[in-house]
Amino acid sequence: YQRKQRDALKEAEAIVAQAKGEAERAAAQGEKDIAAAIERRKRLAVEKIALAESKALAEVRNSAVDLAIAALGKVLAEDIDAARKGALIDAAIANLPPTLH
């Protein structure tokens, strides 16, 4: 009876030791998974920020171009006579790449 009890106790200790080992491995793997997930999210956040910066810069550039075109149009409309306007338009058309003609 005592031998069976010792064997059962040894078996229980082995099961507990195995369970502890598996729990430690699972905890270590969980920490690695969490670290990888955090790194992924961090990288995605940096990419989103870079994309937003790029979009904002493009919007500013487009607004500056629109403003410059509007200002030039106003200057041309107010300060240049009809003959000079026609000459400028003809020169601009002549300078277009041949593929656009």
mmCIF file with all atom_site columns, C-alpha atoms in Angstrom:
data_model
loop_
_atom_site.group_PDB
_atom_site.id
_atom_site.type_symbol
_atom_site.label_atom_id
_atom_site.label_alt_id
_atom_site.label_comp_id
_atom_site.label_asym_id
_atom_site.label_entity_id
_atom_site.label_seq_id
_atom_site.pdbx_PDB_ins_code
_atom_site.Cartn_x
_atom_site.Cartn_y
_atom_site.Cartn_z
_atom_site.occupancy
_atom_site.B_iso_or_equiv
_atom_site.pdbx_formal_charge
_atom_site.auth_seq_id
_atom_site.auth_comp_id
_atom_site.auth_asym_id
_atom_site.auth_atom_id
_atom_site.pdbx_PDB_model_num
ATOM 1   C CA . TYR A 1 1   ? 0.000  0.000  0.000   1.00 0.00 ? 1   TYR A CA 1
ATOM 2   C CA . GLN A 1 2   ? 2.803  2.436  0.927   1.00 0.00 ? 2   GLN A CA 1
ATOM 3   C CA . ARG A 1 3   ? 4.634  1.642  -2.307  1.00 0.00 ? 3   ARG A CA 1
ATOM 4   C CA . LYS A 1 4   ? 1.511  2.455  -4.328  1.00 0.00 ? 4   LYS A CA 1
ATOM 5   C CA . GLN A 1 5   ? 1.111  5.639  -2.350  1.00 0.00 ? 5   GLN A CA 1
ATOM 6   C CA . ARG A 1 6   ? 4.783  6.620  -3.051  1.00 0.00 ? 6   ARG A CA 1
ATOM 7   C CA . ASP A 1 7   ? 4.359  5.795  -6.739  1.00 0.00 ? 7   ASP A CA 1
ATOM 8   C CA . ALA A 1 8   ? 1.180  7.844  -6.923  1.00 0.00 ? 8   ALA A CA 1
ATOM 9   C CA . LEU A 1 9   ? 2.897  10.734 -5.135  1.00 0.00 ? 9   LEU A CA 1
ATOM 10  C CA . LYS A 1 10  ? 5.863  10.593 -7.549  1.00 0.00 ? 10  LYS A CA 1
ATOM 11  C CA . GLU A 1 11  ? 3.472  10.489 -10.497 1.00 0.00 ? 11  GLU A CA 1
ATOM 12  C CA . ALA A 1 12  ? 1.548  13.476 -9.109  1.00 0.00 ? 12  ALA A CA 1
ATOM 13  C CA . GLU A 1 13  ? 4.799  15.405 -8.608  1.00 0.00 ? 13  GLU A CA 1
ATOM 14  C CA . ALA A 1 14  ? 5.842  14.602 -12.182 1.00 0.00 ? 14  ALA A CA 1
ATOM 15  C CA . ILE A 1 15  ? 2.468  15.794 -13.487 1.00 0.00 ? 15  ILE A CA 1
ATOM 16  C CA . VAL A 1 16  ? 2.760  19.020 -11.469 1.00 0.00 ? 16  VAL A CA 1
ATOM 17  C CA . ALA A 1 17  ? 6.327  19.589 -12.716 1.00 0.00 ? 17  ALA A CA 1
ATOM 18  C CA . GLN A 1 18  ? 5.255  18.980 -16.307 1.00 0.00 ? 18  GLN A CA 1
ATOM 19  C CA . ALA A 1 19  ? 2.305  21.360 -15.911 1.00 0.00 ? 19  ALA A CA 1
ATOM 20  C CA . LYS A 1 20  ? 4.587  24.041 -14.446 1.00 0.00 ? 20  LYS A CA 1
ATOM 21  C CA . GLY A 1 21  ? 6.991  23.633 -17.365 1.00 0.00 ? 21  GLY A CA 1
ATOM 22  C CA . GLU A 1 22  ? 4.175  23.926 -19.904 1.00 0.00 ? 22  GLU A CA 1
ATOM 23  C CA . ALA A 1 23  ? 2.786  26.969 -18.088 1.00 0.00 ? 23  ALA A CA 1
ATOM 24  C CA . GLU A 1 24  ? 6.218  28.653 -18.143 1.00 0.00 ? 24  GLU A CA 1
ATOM 25  C CA . ARG A 1 25  ? 6.635  27.911 -21.861 1.00 0.00 ? 25  ARG A CA 1
ATOM 26  C CA . ALA A 1 26  ? 3.130  29.218 -22.571 1.00 0.00 ? 26  ALA A CA 1
ATOM 27  C CA . ALA A 1 27  ? 3.842  32.403 -20.574 1.00 0.00 ? 27  ALA A CA 1
ATOM 28  C CA . ALA A 1 28  ? 7.109  32.957 -22.446 1.00 0.00 ? 28  ALA A CA 1
ATOM 29  C CA . GLN A 1 29  ? 5.376  32.427 -25.783 1.00 0.00 ? 29  GLN A CA 1
ATOM 30  C CA . GLY A 1 30  ? 2.600  34.797 -24.716 1.00 0.00 ? 30  GLY A CA 1
ATOM 31  C CA . GLU A 1 31  ? 5.161  37.486 -23.894 1.00 0.00 ? 31  GLU A CA 1
ATOM 32  C CA . LYS A 1 32  ? 6.795  37.020 -27.312 1.00 0.00 ? 32  LYS A CA 1
ATOM 33  C CA . ASP A 1 33  ? 3.399  37.220 -29.031 1.00 0.00 ? 33  ASP A CA 1
ATOM 34  C CA . ILE A 1 34  ? 2.492  40.395 -27.151 1.00 0.00 ? 34  ILE A CA 1
ATOM 35  C CA . ALA A 1 35  ? 5.851  41.984 -27.975 1.00 0.00 ? 35  ALA A CA 1
ATOM 36  C CA . ALA A 1 36  ? 5.398  41.119 -31.657 1.00 0.00 ? 36  ALA A CA 1
ATOM 37  C CA . ALA A 1 37  ? 1.852  42.531 -31.662 1.00 0.00 ? 37  ALA A CA 1
ATOM 38  C CA . ILE A 1 38  ? 3.033  45.752 -30.038 1.00 0.00 ? 38  ILE A CA 1
ATOM 39  C CA . GLU A 1 39  ? 5.831  46.078 -32.590 1.00 0.00 ? 39  GLU A CA 1
ATOM 40  C CA . ARG A 1 40  ? 3.352  45.519 -35.458 1.00 0.00 ? 40  ARG A CA 1
ATOM 41  C CA . ARG A 1 41  ? 0.972  48.150 -34.106 1.00 0.00 ? 41  ARG A CA 1
ATOM 42  C CA . LYS A 1 42  ? 3.830  50.567 -33.604 1.00 0.00 ? 42  LYS A CA 1
ATOM 43  C CA . ARG A 1 43  ? 5.013  50.051 -37.193 1.00 0.00 ? 43  ARG A CA 1
ATOM 44  C CA . LEU A 1 44  ? 1.451  50.520 -38.515 1.00 0.00 ? 44  LEU A CA 1
ATOM 45  C CA . ALA A 1 45  ? 1.073  53.736 -36.507 1.00 0.00 ? 45  ALA A CA 1
ATOM 46  C CA . VAL A 1 46  ? 4.329  55.097 -37.932 1.00 0.00 ? 46  VAL A CA 1
ATOM 47  C CA . GLU A 1 47  ? 3.173  54.209 -41.457 1.00 0.00 ? 47  GLU A CA 1
ATOM 48  C CA . LYS A 1 48  ? -0.197 55.917 -40.890 1.00 0.00 ? 48  LYS A CA 1
ATOM 49  C CA . ILE A 1 49  ? 1.538  59.036 -39.594 1.00 0.00 ? 49  ILE A CA 1
ATOM 50  C CA . ALA A 1 50  ? 3.857  59.100 -42.618 1.00 0.00 ? 50  ALA A CA 1
ATOM 51  C CA . LEU A 1 51  ? 0.883  58.702 -44.961 1.00 0.00 ? 51  LEU A CA 1
ATOM 52  C CA . ALA A 1 52  ? -1.012 61.506 -43.213 1.00 0.00 ? 52  ALA A CA 1
ATOM 53  C CA . GLU A 1 53  ? 2.051  63.767 -43.453 1.00 0.00 ? 53  GLU A CA 1
ATOM 54  C CA . SER A 1 54  ? 2.395  62.968 -47.138 1.00 0.00 ? 54  SER A CA 1
ATOM 55  C CA . LYS A 1 55  ? -1.281 63.715 -47.781 1.00 0.00 ? 55  LYS A CA 1
ATOM 56  C CA . ALA A 1 56  ? -1.092 66.984 -45.849 1.00 0.00 ? 56  ALA A CA 1
ATOM 57  C CA . LEU A 1 57  ? 1.982  68.063 -47.782 1.00 0.00 ? 57  LEU A CA 1
ATOM 58  C CA . ALA A 1 58  ? 0.288  67.241 -51.092 1.00 0.00 ? 58  ALA A CA 1
ATOM 59  C CA . GLU A 1 59  ? -2.778 69.240 -50.056 1.00 0.00 ? 59  GLU A CA 1
ATOM 60  C CA . VAL A 1 60  ? -0.621 72.236 -49.139 1.00 0.00 ? 60  VAL A CA 1
ATOM 61  C CA . ARG A 1 61  ? 1.225  72.017 -52.453 1.00 0.00 ? 61  ARG A CA 1
ATOM 62  C CA . ASN A 1 62  ? -2.045 71.754 -54.389 1.00 0.00 ? 62  ASN A CA 1
ATOM 63  C CA . SER A 1 63  ? -3.470 74.734 -52.521 1.00 0.00 ? 63  SER A CA 1
ATOM 64  C CA . ALA A 1 64  ? -0.333 76.764 -53.261 1.00 0.00 ? 64  ALA A CA 1
ATOM 65  C CA . VAL A 1 65  ? -0.557 75.889 -56.953 1.00 0.00 ? 65  VAL A CA 1
ATOM 66  C CA . ASP A 1 66  ? -4.250 76.788 -57.062 1.00 0.00 ? 66  ASP A CA 1
ATOM 67  C CA . LEU A 1 67  ? -3.527 80.092 -55.341 1.00 0.00 ? 67  LEU A CA 1
ATOM 68  C CA . ALA A 1 68  ? -0.648 80.887 -57.705 1.00 0.00 ? 68  ALA A CA 1
ATOM 69  C CA . ILE A 1 69  ? -2.792 80.102 -60.745 1.00 0.00 ? 69  ILE A CA 1
ATOM 70  C CA . ALA A 1 70  ? -5.636 82.262 -59.448 1.00 0.00 ? 70  ALA A CA 1
ATOM 71  C CA . ALA A 1 71  ? -3.266 85.137 -58.714 1.00 0.00 ? 71  ALA A CA 1
ATOM 72  C CA . LEU A 1 72  ? -1.646 84.855 -62.133 1.00 0.00 ? 72  LEU A CA 1
ATOM 73  C CA . GLY A 1 73  ? -5.052 84.769 -63.788 1.00 0.00 ? 73  GLY A CA 1
ATOM 74  C CA . LYS A 1 74  ? -6.068 87.926 -61.966 1.00 0.00 ? 74  LYS A CA 1
ATOM 75  C CA . VAL A 1 75  ? -2.831 89.704 -62.870 1.00 0.00 ? 75  VAL A CA 1
ATOM 76  C CA . LEU A 1 76  ? -3.146 88.664 -66.496 1.00 0.00 ? 76  LEU A CA 1
ATOM 77  C CA . ALA A 1 77  ? -6.784 89.722 -66.647 1.00 0.00 ? 77  ALA A CA 1
ATOM 78  C CA . GLU A 1 78  ? -6.114 93.135 -65.175 1.00 0.00 ? 78  GLU A CA 1
ATOM 79  C CA . ASP A 1 79  ? -2.701 94.193 -66.450 1.00 0.00 ? 79  ASP A CA 1
ATOM 80  C CA . ILE A 1 80  ? -2.340 92.865 -69.992 1.00 0.00 ? 80  ILE A CA 1
ATOM 81  C CA . ASP A 1 81  ? -4.051 94.126 -73.125 1.00 0.00 ? 81  ASP A CA 1
ATOM 82  C CA . ALA A 1 82  ? -5.818 91.781 -75.562 1.00 0.00 ? 82  ALA A CA 1
ATOM 83  C CA . ALA A 1 83  ? -2.947 91.646 -78.052 1.00 0.00 ? 83  ALA A CA 1
ATOM 84  C CA . ARG A 1 84  ? -0.402 90.711 -75.387 1.00 0.00 ? 84  ARG A CA 1
ATOM 85  C CA . LYS A 1 85  ? -2.802 88.073 -73.967 1.00 0.00 ? 85  LYS A CA 1
ATOM 86  C CA . GLY A 1 86  ? -3.137 86.505 -77.390 1.00 0.00 ? 86  GLY A CA 1
ATOM 87  C CA . ALA A 1 87  ? 0.619  86.459 -77.882 1.00 0.00 ? 87  ALA A CA 1
ATOM 88  C CA . LEU A 1 88  ? 1.141  84.797 -74.472 1.00 0.00 ? 88  LEU A CA 1
ATOM 89  C CA . ILE A 1 89  ? -1.492 82.165 -75.245 1.00 0.00 ? 89  ILE A CA 1
ATOM 90  C CA . ASP A 1 90  ? 0.079  81.458 -78.637 1.00 0.00 ? 90  ASP A CA 1
ATOM 91  C CA . ALA A 1 91  ? 3.523  81.141 -77.050 1.00 0.00 ? 91  ALA A CA 1
ATOM 92  C CA . ALA A 1 92  ? 2.196  78.791 -74.364 1.00 0.00 ? 92  ALA A CA 1
ATOM 93  C CA . ILE A 1 93  ? 0.533  76.592 -76.991 1.00 0.00 ? 93  ILE A CA 1
ATOM 94  C CA . ALA A 1 94  ? 3.715  76.534 -79.061 1.00 0.00 ? 94  ALA A CA 1
ATOM 95  C CA . ASN A 1 95  ? 5.693  75.372 -76.012 1.00 0.00 ? 95  ASN A CA 1
ATOM 96  C CA . LEU A 1 96  ? 3.409  72.403 -75.349 1.00 0.00 ? 96  LEU A CA 1
ATOM 97  C CA . PRO A 1 97  ? 4.960  69.007 -76.029 1.00 0.00 ? 97  PRO A CA 1
ATOM 98  C CA . PRO A 1 98  ? 4.170  67.718 -79.535 1.00 0.00 ? 98  PRO A CA 1
ATOM 99  C CA . THR A 1 99  ? 2.258  64.773 -78.079 1.00 0.00 ? 99  THR A CA 1
ATOM 100 C CA . LEU A 1 100 ? -0.439 67.133 -76.812 1.00 0.00 ? 100 LEU A CA 1
ATOM 101 C CA . HIS A 1 101 ? -1.107 68.724 -80.227 1.00 0.00 ? 101 HIS A CA 1
#
